[in-house]
Short mmCIF file of C-alpha atoms in Angstrom, two decimals:
data_model
loop_
_atom_site.label_atom_id
_atom_site.label_comp_id
_atom_site.label_asym_id
_atom_site.label_seq_id
_atom_site.Cartn_x
_atom_site.Cartn_y
_atom_site.Cartn_z
CA UNK W 1 47.26 -27.07 21.19
CA UNK W 2 46.78 -23.69 19.33
CA UNK W 3 43.70 -21.42 19.65
CA UNK W 4 42.01 -18.56 17.80
CA UNK W 5 39.62 -16.38 19.25
CA UNK W 6 37.87 -13.81 16.91
CA UNK W 7 34.99 -11.47 17.40
CA UNK W 8 33.72 -9.08 20.18
CA UNK W 9 33.65 -10.36 23.69
CA UNK W 10 30.62 -7.88 24.21
CA UNK W 11 28.43 -9.16 21.52
CA UNK W 12 29.72 -12.71 19.82
CA UNK W 13 32.94 -14.48 19.45
CA UNK W 14 34.24 -17.55 18.02
CA UNK W 15 37.02 -19.86 19.25
CA UNK W 16 38.93 -22.43 17.18
CA UNK W 17 41.14 -24.77 19.12
CA UNK W 18 43.49 -27.25 17.23
CA UNK W 19 45.33 -29.83 19.24
CA UNK W 20 47.48 -32.89 18.44
CA UNK W 21 48.17 -35.89 20.57
CA UNK W 22 49.04 -39.41 20.36
CA UNK W 23 46.09 -39.78 22.88
CA UNK W 24 43.58 -38.56 20.49
CA UNK W 25 42.19 -41.16 17.79
CA UNK W 26 43.84 -39.88 14.41
CA UNK W 27 46.35 -37.95 16.30
CA UNK W 28 44.36 -34.47 16.50
CA UNK W 29 41.23 -32.54 16.72
CA UNK W 30 39.70 -29.40 15.86
CA UNK W 31 36.78 -27.77 18.03
CA UNK W 32 35.00 -24.84 17.17
CA UNK W 33 33.14 -22.88 19.86
CA UNK W 34 30.50 -20.02 18.94
CA UNK W 35 29.15 -17.63 21.42
CA UNK W 36 27.02 -14.61 21.52
CA UNK W 37 25.29 -12.19 24.04
CA UNK W 38 21.71 -13.07 24.57
CA UNK W 39 20.67 -10.60 27.34
CA UNK W 40 20.86 -10.20 30.98
CA UNK W 41 21.20 -13.45 33.01
CA UNK W 42 18.02 -15.14 34.07
CA UNK W 43 17.24 -14.83 37.98
CA UNK W 44 18.83 -18.53 38.61
CA UNK W 45 21.92 -17.72 36.65
CA UNK W 46 25.21 -16.38 38.15
CA UNK W 47 28.66 -15.24 36.49
CA UNK W 48 30.36 -17.90 34.62
CA UNK W 49 27.39 -19.97 33.88
CA UNK W 50 27.00 -21.37 30.38
CA UNK W 51 24.13 -23.22 29.03
CA UNK W 52 25.22 -25.87 26.47
CA UNK W 53 23.26 -26.57 23.41
CA UNK W 54 21.58 -29.66 25.15
CA UNK W 55 20.57 -27.50 27.84
CA UNK W 56 23.07 -28.42 30.50
CA UNK W 57 24.39 -25.57 32.70
CA UNK W 58 28.03 -25.53 33.80
CA UNK W 59 29.85 -22.69 35.75
CA UNK W 60 33.30 -21.90 34.25
CA UNK W 61 34.21 -19.98 37.40
CA UNK W 62 33.27 -23.07 39.73
CA UNK W 63 35.26 -25.53 37.37
CA UNK W 64 38.29 -23.53 37.61
CA UNK W 65 38.29 -23.55 41.45
CA UNK W 66 38.26 -27.26 41.32
CA UNK W 67 41.80 -27.30 39.39
CA UNK W 68 45.09 -27.29 41.23
CA UNK W 69 46.46 -23.88 41.63
CA UNK W 70 49.30 -24.55 38.95
CA UNK W 71 46.78 -24.42 36.28
CA UNK W 72 47.43 -28.19 35.74
CA UNK W 73 44.83 -30.43 34.98
CA UNK W 74 44.22 -33.55 37.44
CA UNK W 75 44.82 -37.15 35.69
CA UNK W 76 41.86 -38.76 34.06
#
């Protein structure tokens, strides 16, 4: 996989990830994510919360705590 991040982390950034794998249909994929600062967190938010386009809320800090300490993703 290869990632490119552009922009400013205090206002807006874009990350493009390109990966190649025999496990992915077509042999690879490219994913682009754009993020921007919208203002201070709401009362029900905590550091690491991400609100996806469909309204689903995820916390990247909590997700990282669930991964093994070696940084290897668990098998699916």
